[in-house]
Amino acid sequence: PIRIRRRGSDSKSPAQDSDIDPTLKFLVMGILDCFGTFFTAMGAVYTPGVFQTLLNQTLIPCTMFFSYLILRTRYNLVQMSGALVIFLGASVTILPAIFSETARASKQFRWYACLIYFFSN
C-alpha cells in the first residue's frame, strides 16, 4: 500500500515533516504523463502539424507561469525575453498557414482539438 509517511517532531527542518513517500511521487508523475500523452493523441488528429509546432512551444511559457505560481520562482528580463522570442519565432513560422485560405492546414483546423492538444502540455 502507498502511504504518506510523516516524520516525528524531532526532525531538524519543518520541510521534512510532511515528506511524501517517493513511490507516491512517481505514481503521480506517471499518471500526469499518461494524461499528457492521452491529450496529445486525442488532439493531434484534427490539429494540423503547423499548429502543433506552435502549441508545443507554449510549454515554455506555461512552465514558467506555473512555476511562478506554485514554486514562487522569479525570472529576470533575459529569461522572460528568451521564452517570448521562442514563442514568437514559432508563431511567425505558422502565419502563412493561418491566413492563407488555400492552405490545407486552415481547412483541417478544429478549435477543440487544438485546445485538447494544448492541455497535453
XYZ file of C-alpha atoms in Angstrom:
121
model
C 0.000 0.000 0.000
C 1.051 3.571 -0.639
C 1.236 5.666 2.487
C 2.159 9.183 3.293
C 4.758 8.941 5.976
C 5.307 11.695 8.438
C 8.421 12.146 10.409
C 8.312 12.829 14.091
C 8.532 16.255 15.656
C 12.220 15.696 16.314
C 13.150 16.370 12.673
C 15.510 19.266 12.052
C 13.591 21.242 9.450
C 9.861 21.871 9.019
C 10.086 20.922 5.340
C 10.876 17.341 6.332
C 7.744 16.980 8.462
C 5.486 16.267 5.503
C 7.733 14.223 3.221
C 5.741 12.111 0.835
C 6.723 8.567 0.009
C 8.817 8.582 -3.209
C 6.616 5.828 -4.622
C 3.620 8.148 -4.459
C 5.579 10.916 -6.194
C 6.444 8.597 -9.090
C 2.859 7.373 -9.271
C 1.557 10.939 -9.598
C 4.206 11.799 -12.223
C 3.293 8.651 -14.168
C -0.417 9.470 -14.109
C 0.217 13.052 -15.257
C 2.472 11.786 -18.059
C -0.267 9.351 -19.069
C -2.821 12.172 -19.270
C -0.392 14.290 -21.306
C 0.124 11.511 -23.817
C -3.621 10.838 -23.963
C -4.401 14.508 -24.659
C -1.700 14.604 -27.334
C -3.167 11.554 -29.081
C -6.737 12.871 -28.905
C -5.913 16.404 -30.027
C -3.380 15.567 -32.724
C -5.974 14.017 -35.024
C -7.579 17.343 -36.011
C -4.732 19.677 -35.091
C -2.648 20.464 -38.187
C 1.094 19.935 -37.920
C 1.896 23.627 -38.222
C -0.322 24.358 -35.215
C 1.246 21.501 -33.262
C 4.603 23.230 -33.589
C 3.205 26.407 -32.057
C 1.315 24.588 -29.326
C 4.442 22.656 -28.353
C 6.222 25.980 -27.848
C 3.614 27.026 -25.268
C 5.205 24.527 -22.898
C 7.927 27.038 -22.007
C 5.668 29.962 -21.004
C 3.237 27.596 -19.248
C 6.052 26.054 -17.231
C 7.351 29.482 -16.301
C 3.867 30.667 -15.305
C 3.047 27.669 -13.118
C 6.482 27.613 -11.514
C 5.916 31.268 -10.638
C 2.513 30.469 -9.116
C 3.391 27.252 -7.319
C 7.113 27.467 -6.590
C 7.395 31.268 -6.457
C 10.237 31.179 -8.970
C 11.373 34.589 -10.132
C 12.561 35.167 -13.679
C 14.708 38.030 -14.895
C 14.083 40.026 -18.044
C 16.520 37.985 -20.148
C 14.799 34.700 -19.269
C 11.330 36.054 -19.998
C 12.560 37.603 -23.236
C 14.076 34.285 -24.307
C 10.765 32.476 -23.762
C 8.954 35.210 -25.691
C 11.407 35.013 -28.615
C 10.940 31.244 -28.869
C 7.158 31.575 -28.862
C 7.131 34.472 -31.343
C 9.517 32.612 -33.651
C 7.182 29.644 -33.761
C 4.222 31.984 -34.299
C 5.862 33.688 -37.272
C 6.511 30.367 -38.974
C 2.835 29.411 -38.970
C 1.343 32.772 -40.009
C 1.076 31.806 -43.704
C -0.850 28.672 -42.800
C -3.274 30.610 -40.606
C -4.099 33.442 -43.004
C -3.905 31.624 -46.339
C -7.323 30.420 -47.408
C -5.798 27.928 -49.806
C -3.592 26.381 -47.155
C -4.632 22.906 -46.231
C -3.979 23.489 -42.525
C -6.723 26.081 -42.218
C -9.301 23.606 -43.559
C -8.349 20.926 -41.037
C -8.430 23.290 -38.072
C -10.746 22.332 -35.221
C -10.560 24.629 -32.188
C -11.491 21.903 -29.701
C -8.725 19.617 -30.976
C -6.170 22.412 -30.583
C -7.419 23.039 -27.045
C -7.066 19.357 -26.156
C -3.604 19.319 -27.707
C -2.688 22.431 -25.677
C -3.736 20.663 -22.456
C -1.180 17.953 -23.189
C 1.482 20.463 -22.149
